[in-house]
Tab-separated table of C-alpha atoms in Angstrom:
chain	number	residue	atom	x	y	z
A	1	MET	CA	-89.858	27.927	-38.923
A	2	THR	CA	-86.866	26.649	-39.298
A	3	ASN	CA	-88.420	23.498	-39.535
A	4	PHE	CA	-90.754	24.994	-42.457
A	5	PHE	CA	-86.968	26.377	-43.635
A	6	ASP	CA	-85.826	22.450	-43.447
A	7	ARG	CA	-89.042	21.360	-45.167
A	8	MET	CA	-88.874	23.817	-48.011
A	9	PHE	CA	-85.139	23.076	-48.673
A	10	GLY	CA	-84.959	19.109	-48.226
A	11	LYS	CA	-82.664	19.502	-45.352
A	12	ASN	CA	-81.386	17.564	-42.699
A	13	ASN	CA	-78.964	17.735	-40.466
A	14	LYS	CA	-79.699	15.494	-38.001
A	15	PRO	CA	-77.139	12.266	-38.468
A	16	GLY	CA	-79.418	9.869	-39.321
A	17	THR	CA	-79.378	5.896	-38.084
A	18	GLY	CA	-76.879	5.101	-41.292
A	19	ALA	CA	-74.338	6.789	-40.092
A	20	THR	CA	-74.464	5.474	-36.918
A	21	ALA	CA	-74.719	1.600	-38.913
A	22	LYS	CA	-71.322	3.063	-41.188
A	23	ALA	CA	-69.902	4.295	-37.203
A	24	ARG	CA	-69.981	0.381	-35.535
A	25	LEU	CA	-69.653	-1.084	-38.457
A	26	GLU	CA	-65.696	0.668	-39.112
A	27	PHE	CA	-65.797	-0.852	-35.073
A	28	VAL	CA	-66.454	-3.915	-35.949
A	29	LEU	CA	-64.553	-4.871	-38.318
A	30	VAL	CA	-61.109	-3.322	-37.609
A	31	HIS	CA	-61.071	-5.716	-34.462
A	32	ASP	CA	-62.919	-8.380	-36.797
A	33	ARG	CA	-59.962	-7.996	-39.773
A	34	ILE	CA	-56.681	-8.768	-37.196
A	35	ASN	CA	-59.209	-11.103	-35.115
A	36	LEU	CA	-58.123	-8.435	-32.058
A	37	PRO	CA	-60.882	-8.206	-29.639
A	38	PRO	CA	-61.207	-4.558	-28.017
A	39	GLU	CA	-60.294	-6.322	-24.977
A	40	ARG	CA	-57.078	-7.363	-25.677
A	41	MET	CA	-56.305	-4.285	-27.977
A	42	ALA	CA	-57.038	-1.959	-24.690
A	43	ALA	CA	-54.125	-5.217	-22.604
A	44	MET	CA	-51.637	-4.320	-25.588
A	45	LYS	CA	-51.894	-0.716	-25.652
A	46	ALA	CA	-51.417	-0.097	-21.690
A	47	GLU	CA	-48.282	-2.756	-22.361
A	48	ILE	CA	-47.093	-0.232	-24.574
A	49	LEU	CA	-47.142	2.849	-23.095
A	50	GLU	CA	-45.523	0.927	-20.230
A	51	VAL	CA	-42.809	0.168	-22.387
A	52	ILE	CA	-42.190	4.252	-23.427
A	53	ALA	CA	-42.277	5.045	-19.949
A	54	LYS	CA	-39.401	3.291	-18.913
A	55	TYR	CA	-37.432	5.461	-22.076
A	56	VAL	CA	-39.514	8.928	-22.215
A	57	SER	CA	-42.143	10.973	-20.595
A	58	TYR	CA	-44.799	11.068	-22.493
A	59	ASP	CA	-47.948	13.611	-22.078
A	60	HIS	CA	-51.141	11.132	-21.114
A	61	GLU	CA	-53.536	13.343	-21.966
A	62	MET	CA	-52.152	13.189	-24.936
A	63	VAL	CA	-51.623	9.893	-25.977
A	64	ASP	CA	-53.561	8.370	-29.132
A	65	ILE	CA	-53.083	5.227	-29.947
A	66	SER	CA	-55.930	3.110	-32.302
A	67	LEU	CA	-56.043	0.945	-35.254
A	68	GLU	CA	-56.514	2.609	-38.604
A	69	GLN	CA	-57.713	1.151	-42.177
A	70	ARG	CA	-56.090	1.243	-45.472
A	71	ASP	CA	-58.253	-0.019	-47.717
A	72	ARG	CA	-58.270	-3.400	-46.567
A	73	SER	CA	-55.475	-4.047	-44.572
A	74	SER	CA	-54.811	-2.190	-40.693
A	75	ALA	CA	-52.479	-0.511	-38.961
A	76	LEU	CA	-51.498	0.636	-35.833
A	77	VAL	CA	-50.830	4.301	-35.178
A	78	ALA	CA	-49.501	5.956	-32.237
A	79	ASP	CA	-49.478	9.375	-31.153
A	80	ILE	CA	-47.555	9.748	-27.971
A	81	PRO	CA	-46.180	12.937	-27.843
A	82	PHE	CA	-43.429	13.714	-25.281
A	83	GLN	CA	-43.208	15.950	-23.156
A	84	LYS	CA	-40.850	19.213	-23.052
A	85	ALA	CA	-37.838	19.202	-21.151
A	86	LYS	CA	-38.472	21.783	-19.038
A	87	ASP	CA	-41.661	20.087	-18.117
A	88	VAL	CA	-40.272	17.247	-17.674
A	89	LEU	CA	-37.722	18.275	-15.159
A	90	ALA	CA	-40.365	20.507	-14.158
A	91	SER	CA	-42.740	17.557	-13.210
A	92	ASP	CA	-39.819	14.652	-12.349
A	93	GLU	CA	-41.097	14.391	-9.211
A	94	ASP	CA	-38.460	11.375	-8.580
A	95	TYR	CA	-36.140	13.184	-10.074
A	96	ASP	CA	-36.684	16.147	-7.757
A	97	SER	CA	-36.967	13.849	-4.172
A	98	ASP	CA	-33.681	12.107	-5.369
A	99	LEU	CA	-31.534	14.848	-6.176
A	100	LYS	CA	-33.009	16.287	-2.833
A	101	SER	CA	-32.280	13.411	-0.421
A	102	TRP	CA	-28.746	12.832	-2.359
A	103	GLU	CA	-27.861	16.169	-1.124
A	104	GLU	CA	-29.233	15.548	2.696
A	105	SER	CA	-27.282	12.746	2.406
A	106	LYS	CA	-23.983	14.654	1.667
A	107	ILE	CA	-24.923	16.448	4.419
A	108	GLN	CA	-25.220	14.480	7.230
A	109	GLN	CA	-22.205	12.417	5.799
A	110	ALA	CA	-20.228	16.045	6.322
A	111	GLU	CA	-21.880	16.191	10.143
A	112	ALA	CA	-20.857	12.739	11.193
A	113	GLU	CA	-17.277	13.045	10.195
A	114	PHE	CA	-17.328	16.593	11.788
A	115	ASP	CA	-18.514	14.138	15.115
A	116	ASP	CA	-15.729	11.130	14.789
A	117	ALA	CA	-13.072	14.124	15.309
A	118	THR	CA	-13.907	14.676	19.178
A	119	GLY	CA	-15.532	18.150	18.023
A	120	LYS	CA	-12.888	19.151	15.438
A	121	ALA	CA	-12.736	19.081	12.011
A	122	GLN	CA	-10.985	15.495	10.562
A	123	ASP	CA	-7.548	16.610	9.430
A	124	ILE	CA	-7.635	16.362	5.883
A	125	THR	CA	-4.626	13.738	4.642
A	126	GLU	CA	-3.194	16.787	2.055
A	127	PRO	CA	-1.972	15.565	-0.948
A	128	SER	CA	1.762	14.562	-0.887
A	129	PHE	CA	3.621	16.743	-3.693
A	130	ILE	CA	7.063	15.211	-4.766
A	131	ASP	CA	9.575	18.206	-4.887
A	132	ASP	CA	10.221	19.807	-7.912
A	133	ASP	CA	14.345	20.470	-6.372
A	134	GLU	CA	14.504	16.610	-5.820
A	135	LEU	CA	13.382	15.353	-9.141
A	136	ASN	CA	15.140	17.730	-10.830
A	137	PRO	CA	18.338	18.908	-9.970
A	138	GLU	CA	19.537	19.314	-13.071
A	139	ALA	CA	16.643	22.480	-13.273
A	140	GLU	CA	18.609	24.378	-10.694
A	141	GLY	CA	22.377	23.986	-11.969
A	142	ASP	CA	21.268	25.576	-15.553
A	143	ASP	CA	19.838	28.227	-13.758
A	144	GLU	CA	23.464	28.575	-12.269
A	145	ASP	CA	25.238	28.230	-15.836
B	1	MET	CA	-60.786	-21.103	-73.196
B	2	GLY	CA	-64.425	-21.901	-72.114
B	3	ALA	CA	-66.552	-20.643	-69.591
B	4	ARG	CA	-66.220	-18.044	-67.195
B	5	VAL	CA	-66.950	-19.118	-64.058
B	6	VAL	CA	-68.679	-16.499	-61.741
B	7	THR	CA	-69.520	-17.794	-58.000
B	8	VAL	CA	-72.302	-16.127	-56.688
B	9	THR	CA	-71.884	-16.007	-51.934
B	10	SER	CA	-72.790	-13.272	-49.154
B	11	GLY	CA	-71.602	-15.164	-45.859
B	12	LYS	CA	-75.406	-14.165	-44.716
B	13	GLY	CA	-78.473	-16.275	-45.191
B	14	GLY	CA	-81.343	-13.863	-47.089
B	15	VAL	CA	-79.328	-11.590	-48.776
B	16	GLY	CA	-80.594	-12.901	-52.228
B	17	LYS	CA	-78.006	-14.489	-53.616
B	18	THR	CA	-80.198	-17.400	-55.259
B	19	THR	CA	-81.780	-14.707	-56.840
B	20	THR	CA	-79.073	-12.711	-58.257
B	21	THR	CA	-78.188	-16.143	-58.969
B	22	ALA	CA	-81.437	-16.640	-61.254
B	23	ASN	CA	-81.712	-13.055	-62.837
B	24	ILE	CA	-78.141	-12.731	-63.802
B	25	SER	CA	-77.879	-16.026	-64.999
B	26	VAL	CA	-81.235	-15.747	-67.258
B	27	ALA	CA	-80.162	-12.150	-68.092
B	28	LEU	CA	-76.411	-13.249	-69.762
B	29	SER	CA	-79.046	-16.289	-71.543
B	30	ARG	CA	-80.916	-13.640	-73.044
B	31	LEU	CA	-77.653	-11.305	-74.484
B	32	ASN	CA	-77.011	-15.039	-75.916
B	33	GLN	CA	-74.978	-16.279	-74.284
B	34	ARG	CA	-75.194	-20.492	-72.920
B	35	VAL	CA	-74.765	-20.299	-69.369
B	36	VAL	CA	-75.741	-23.255	-66.954
B	37	MET	CA	-76.227	-22.787	-63.040
B	38	LEU	CA	-74.885	-24.553	-60.562
B	39	ASP	CA	-77.073	-24.951	-57.133
B	40	ALA	CA	-73.803	-25.628	-54.297
B	41	ASP	CA	-77.015	-25.016	-51.497
B	42	ILE	CA	-77.142	-28.508	-50.823
B	43	GLY	CA	-79.615	-29.731	-48.533
B	44	LEU	CA	-81.152	-26.165	-48.991
B	45	ARG	CA	-81.824	-26.550	-52.468
B	46	ASN	CA	-83.677	-23.319	-53.922
B	47	LEU	CA	-82.555	-22.221	-57.343
B	48	ASP	CA	-84.985	-24.584	-58.982
B	49	VAL	CA	-87.924	-22.957	-57.688
B	50	VAL	CA	-86.563	-19.311	-58.332
B	51	THR	CA	-86.305	-19.850	-61.928
B	52	GLY	CA	-89.384	-22.386	-62.105
B	53	LEU	CA	-87.652	-25.744	-62.903
B	54	GLU	CA	-88.723	-27.926	-59.631
B	55	ASN	CA	-90.990	-29.929	-61.408
B	56	ARG	CA	-88.515	-31.101	-63.896
B	57	ILE	CA	-85.248	-32.535	-61.407
B	58	VAL	CA	-84.748	-36.393	-61.657
B	59	TYR	CA	-80.415	-36.977	-61.126
B	60	ASP	CA	-79.050	-33.498	-58.840
B	61	ILE	CA	-74.925	-33.143	-58.211
B	62	VAL	CA	-74.909	-35.713	-55.532
B	63	ASP	CA	-75.832	-37.916	-58.248
B	64	VAL	CA	-73.502	-36.996	-60.319
B	65	VAL	CA	-70.535	-36.883	-57.619
B	66	GLU	CA	-71.336	-40.373	-56.952
B	67	GLY	CA	-72.224	-41.676	-60.824
B	68	ARG	CA	-75.489	-42.353	-60.286
B	69	CYS	CA	-75.370	-40.930	-63.436
B	70	ASN	CA	-73.750	-39.049	-66.034
B	71	LEU	CA	-73.296	-34.890	-66.513
B	72	ARG	CA	-75.409	-33.894	-68.822
B	73	GLN	CA	-78.185	-36.206	-67.471
B	74	ALA	CA	-78.246	-33.875	-63.898
B	75	LEU	CA	-78.650	-30.720	-66.615
B	76	ILE	CA	-82.533	-29.265	-66.660
B	77	LYS	CA	-82.477	-27.120	-70.558
B	78	HIS	CA	-84.825	-24.194	-69.528
B	79	LYS	CA	-87.809	-24.142	-71.773
B	80	GLN	CA	-87.846	-21.004	-72.101
B	81	PHE	CA	-84.071	-19.828	-72.842
B	82	PRO	CA	-82.796	-22.090	-74.965
B	83	SER	CA	-79.232	-21.315	-73.870
B	84	LEU	CA	-79.990	-21.977	-69.783
B	85	TYR	CA	-79.264	-25.275	-68.186
B	86	LEU	CA	-79.693	-26.011	-64.553
B	87	ILE	CA	-78.167	-28.205	-62.188
B	88	PRO	CA	-79.850	-28.262	-59.180
B	89	ALA	CA	-78.203	-29.220	-55.635
B	90	ALA	CA	-79.562	-32.551	-53.856
B	91	GLN	CA	-82.195	-31.707	-51.277
B	92	THR	CA	-81.707	-34.757	-49.080
B	93	ARG	CA	-78.246	-34.735	-48.404
B	94	ASP	CA	-75.339	-32.204	-46.824
B	95	LYS	CA	-72.918	-30.845	-47.507
B	96	THR	CA	-70.357	-32.911	-46.941
B	97	ALA	CA	-72.133	-35.215	-49.798
B	98	ILE	CA	-69.571	-33.611	-51.954
B	99	SER	CA	-65.968	-32.453	-51.923
B	100	PRO	CA	-64.472	-28.923	-53.950
B	101	ALA	CA	-62.466	-31.308	-55.460
B	102	ASP	CA	-65.762	-32.634	-57.315
B	103	MET	CA	-66.771	-29.256	-57.999
B	104	LEU	CA	-63.249	-28.357	-59.682
B	105	ASP	CA	-63.931	-31.611	-61.475
B	106	ILE	CA	-67.871	-30.796	-62.918
B	107	VAL	CA	-67.101	-27.598	-63.247
B	108	ALA	CA	-64.009	-28.213	-65.830
B	109	LYS	CA	-66.428	-30.889	-67.800
B	110	LEU	CA	-68.719	-27.954	-68.094
B	111	LYS	CA	-66.172	-25.197	-69.204
B	112	PRO	CA	-65.723	-26.281	-72.878
B	113	GLU	CA	-69.850	-26.559	-73.448
B	114	PHE	CA	-70.810	-22.802	-71.454
B	115	ASP	CA	-69.900	-19.293	-71.543
B	116	PHE	CA	-70.767	-18.982	-67.872
B	117	VAL	CA	-71.126	-21.209	-65.465
B	118	ILE	CA	-72.801	-19.718	-61.975
B	119	ILE	CA	-72.668	-21.396	-59.143
B	120	ASP	CA	-75.065	-20.322	-55.765
B	121	SER	CA	-72.897	-20.264	-52.864
B	122	PRO	CA	-74.841	-21.797	-49.199
B	123	ALA	CA	-74.585	-18.724	-46.209
B	124	GLY	CA	-72.342	-19.580	-44.492
B	125	ILE	CA	-68.453	-19.880	-44.385
B	126	GLU	CA	-68.250	-23.585	-43.855
B	127	ARG	CA	-67.442	-26.264	-46.101
B	128	GLY	CA	-70.465	-25.399	-48.557
B	129	PHE	CA	-68.478	-21.905	-49.690
B	130	ARG	CA	-65.848	-23.945	-49.752
B	131	ASN	CA	-67.031	-26.570	-52.272
B	132	ALA	CA	-68.587	-23.561	-54.433
B	133	ILE	CA	-65.502	-20.772	-54.386
B	134	ALA	CA	-63.228	-23.840	-55.188
B	135	PRO	CA	-63.226	-23.785	-58.759
B	136	ALA	CA	-64.452	-20.022	-59.221
B	137	ASP	CA	-62.184	-17.764	-61.745
B	138	GLU	CA	-65.044	-14.549	-60.241
B	139	VAL	CA	-66.823	-13.894	-57.598
B	140	LEU	CA	-70.125	-11.210	-56.585
B	141	ILE	CA	-70.513	-10.725	-52.776
B	142	VAL	CA	-74.397	-10.102	-52.160
B	143	THR	CA	-75.063	-8.112	-49.627
B	144	ASN	CA	-77.717	-5.326	-48.281
B	145	PRO	CA	-77.506	-2.739	-46.383
B	146	GLU	CA	-77.347	-3.618	-43.610
B	147	VAL	CA	-74.409	-4.141	-40.221
B	148	SER	CA	-74.564	-7.756	-40.241
B	149	ALA	CA	-75.207	-8.830	-43.970
B	150	VAL	CA	-72.198	-6.228	-44.572
B	151	ARG	CA	-69.960	-7.548	-41.897
B	152	ASP	CA	-70.477	-10.921	-42.820
B	153	ALA	CA	-69.225	-9.353	-46.104
B	154	ASP	CA	-66.245	-8.403	-45.535
B	155	ARG	CA	-64.960	-12.055	-43.483
B	156	ILE	CA	-66.629	-13.024	-46.912
B	157	ILE	CA	-63.521	-10.656	-48.295
B	158	GLY	CA	-61.070	-11.519	-46.572
B	159	LEU	CA	-61.826	-15.262	-46.740
B	160	LEU	CA	-61.149	-14.933	-50.478
B	161	GLU	CA	-58.131	-13.792	-49.808
B	162	ALA	CA	-56.161	-15.573	-47.528
B	163	GLU	CA	-57.518	-17.858	-50.726
B	164	ASN	CA	-55.894	-15.945	-53.345
B	165	LYS	CA	-58.548	-15.237	-55.504
B	166	GLN	CA	-59.592	-12.588	-57.396
B	167	PRO	CA	-60.634	-9.537	-55.024
B	168	GLY	CA	-64.874	-9.795	-55.718
B	169	LYS	CA	-66.940	-7.515	-56.491
B	170	LEU	CA	-70.886	-6.306	-54.194
B	171	VAL	CA	-73.610	-6.993	-55.687
B	172	ILE	CA	-75.825	-4.378	-53.629
B	173	ASN	CA	-79.417	-6.041	-53.424
B	174	ARG	CA	-82.434	-4.493	-51.415
B	175	LEU	CA	-81.311	-0.592	-51.160
B	176	LYS	CA	-83.496	1.912	-50.008
B	177	PRO	CA	-83.190	5.017	-51.759
B	178	ASP	CA	-85.469	6.986	-50.133
B	179	MET	CA	-83.923	6.101	-46.608
B	180	VAL	CA	-80.837	6.065	-47.602
B	181	LYS	CA	-81.837	10.050	-48.596
B	182	LYS	CA	-83.240	10.029	-45.355
B	183	GLY	CA	-80.218	8.548	-43.627
B	184	GLU	CA	-80.952	6.706	-42.106
B	185	MET	CA	-79.531	3.655	-44.531
B	186	LEU	CA	-76.451	2.084	-45.048
B	187	SER	CA	-75.427	3.916	-48.865
B	188	ALA	CA	-73.547	2.008	-51.657
B	189	ASP	CA	-71.122	4.940	-50.953
B	190	ASP	CA	-70.730	3.464	-47.256
B	191	ILE	CA	-70.703	0.124	-47.781
B	192	THR	CA	-67.725	0.259	-50.935
B	193	ASP	CA	-65.620	2.379	-48.278
B	194	ILE	CA	-65.952	0.110	-45.996
B	195	LEU	CA	-65.611	-2.834	-48.078
B	196	ALA	CA	-62.934	-1.424	-50.561
B	197	LEU	CA	-64.187	-3.401	-53.268
B	198	ASP	CA	-65.900	-2.662	-56.524
B	199	ILE	CA	-69.990	-2.470	-56.916
B	200	ILE	CA	-71.042	-4.362	-59.767
B	201	GLY	CA	-74.715	-3.427	-58.840
B	202	ILE	CA	-76.452	-1.814	-56.839
B	203	VAL	CA	-80.556	-3.587	-57.004
B	204	PRO	CA	-82.957	-1.412	-55.608
B	205	GLU	CA	-85.964	-3.191	-52.916
B	206	ASP	CA	-88.709	-3.206	-55.369
B	207	GLU	CA	-92.597	-5.266	-55.228
B	208	PHE	CA	-92.073	-6.939	-58.085
B	209	VAL	CA	-89.060	-9.448	-56.517
B	210	ILE	CA	-90.955	-11.182	-54.441
B	211	PRO	CA	-94.615	-11.418	-56.511
B	212	ALA	CA	-91.543	-13.201	-59.638
B	213	SER	CA	-90.653	-15.976	-56.913
B	214	ASN	CA	-93.852	-16.669	-55.791
B	215	SER	CA	-94.112	-17.686	-59.838
B	216	GLY	CA	-90.724	-19.101	-60.509
B	217	VAL	CA	-90.592	-16.002	-63.174
B	218	PRO	CA	-87.227	-14.324	-62.871
B	219	VAL	CA	-88.203	-10.498	-62.299
B	220	THR	CA	-85.878	-9.455	-64.985
B	221	LEU	CA	-87.942	-10.321	-67.333
B	222	ASN	CA	-90.282	-7.841	-65.711
B	223	GLU	CA	-90.060	-4.762	-67.839
B	224	ASP	CA	-91.370	-2.357	-65.346
B	225	SER	CA	-89.258	-3.507	-62.642
B	226	LYS	CA	-85.983	-1.350	-61.324
B	227	ALA	CA	-84.474	-4.430	-59.818
B	228	GLY	CA	-85.238	-6.538	-62.325
B	229	LEU	CA	-83.760	-3.814	-65.500
B	230	ALA	CA	-80.511	-3.689	-62.154
B	231	PHE	CA	-79.782	-7.332	-62.983
B	232	GLN	CA	-79.619	-7.100	-66.575
B	233	ASN	CA	-77.012	-4.169	-65.505
B	234	ILE	CA	-75.524	-6.532	-64.066
B	235	ALA	CA	-75.869	-8.915	-66.639
B	236	ARG	CA	-73.698	-6.570	-69.389
B	237	ARG	CA	-71.319	-5.088	-66.719
B	238	LEU	CA	-70.320	-8.664	-66.679
B	239	LEU	CA	-69.662	-8.942	-70.499
B	240	GLY	CA	-67.365	-5.918	-70.102
B	241	GLU	CA	-70.364	-3.209	-71.128
B	242	ASN	CA	-70.125	-0.093	-69.536
B	243	VAL	CA	-73.305	0.486	-67.891
B	244	PRO	CA	-73.496	3.127	-65.466
B	245	LEU	CA	-75.227	2.560	-62.317
B	246	MET	CA	-79.040	3.412	-62.121
B	247	ASP	CA	-79.617	6.627	-60.868
B	248	LEU	CA	-82.520	5.581	-57.677
B	249	GLU	CA	-82.033	8.589	-56.728
B	250	GLN	CA	-85.279	11.012	-57.345
B	251	GLN	CA	-84.947	14.289	-56.013
B	252	PRO	CA	-88.331	15.396	-55.528
B	253	GLY	CA	-88.935	19.095	-56.817
B	254	PHE	CA	-89.682	22.005	-55.422
B	255	PHE	CA	-93.500	21.391	-57.198
B	256	ARG	CA	-93.203	17.634	-55.457
B	257	ARG	CA	-91.553	19.071	-52.369
B	258	LEU	CA	-94.431	21.800	-51.808
B	259	VAL	CA	-97.390	19.407	-52.143
B	260	LYS	CA	-96.033	17.543	-49.248
B	261	LEU	CA	-95.085	20.422	-47.140
B	262	PHE	CA	-99.105	21.072	-47.302
B	263	ASN	CA	-100.126	17.983	-47.501
B	264	GLY	CA	-97.914	17.574	-43.491
């Protein structure tokens, strides 16, 4: 029945090979025009992302780097959404493990110091303060006046 | 002042450069223009047979360059169209027989005598193509609604940009409106989208074209041929006339669709 109506009203929703031809041409011409075959393009993308990863965390799933045509010139258009700050913290395993190992090393250090002092915590040398009286004898004299 | 120099090229072979050159030249001469066609396809000359002048060749372009004759001796006048001339290519030599400088030289000598110098470029992007575009003021790029032809046209456009030539104009040849309508062929709009170039003419596939080349009588003389009319329109647009693109798509009416429906 739908076929009947399609034929009746000259409707044809199925895209023909003409559309395929256009899409294939657009793809091949983008690479022809800048003389960069798809493989080299993929290598360039990977390298760009490597550099970006050195500085910021980005959402791997959402990355879109592609060549766009503006009339007859080509442009590299990169859409690389950064991860939100809280996601960065929550998901940054390196950061978490760094923090953990830092805490562990501090605890170990403290324990080691405890052992060195034969069961007793080492005497902590109190910072010595210069006596106010010695430094400033006149101050007392002022009081007496 | 002098003639406008128009080179017809395509990149890909077999898309209709020679047919376009012949028909536009004939159409221009019928519009009272003094036209000389220059066949730059040395070694594979065909402009002479398409225009029915093959039996009149004595000297060719290489003879001119190598000094065996003067330019005037190599000019073949078309009997039917007295303002149309041909300088044929050599058939037994190759593209290296002449240089871009030779072409500039020859065209400079032709310019004062004519309104148009139309150069038929060989296929490819090598020496022959360089020769053909060297003297061009304007370039017509012939393409077909096929992936390979459009890709090659794009390459030509890039090379013209690199040569600092004016952007060419497109001739879309052998378009089949029925197939475009079914979505099984690139449309003229698809092609201009992709190439970002203005169209100077759309020439529909036409059963009169081959009989015309069979007999050496350009199809533009056939009043029944849509392709012939399309070439006439291109000539008029070259002269600055504002001729709208032909409506190639005949929308079948409701009744026709009904008939089609019952006929399966």
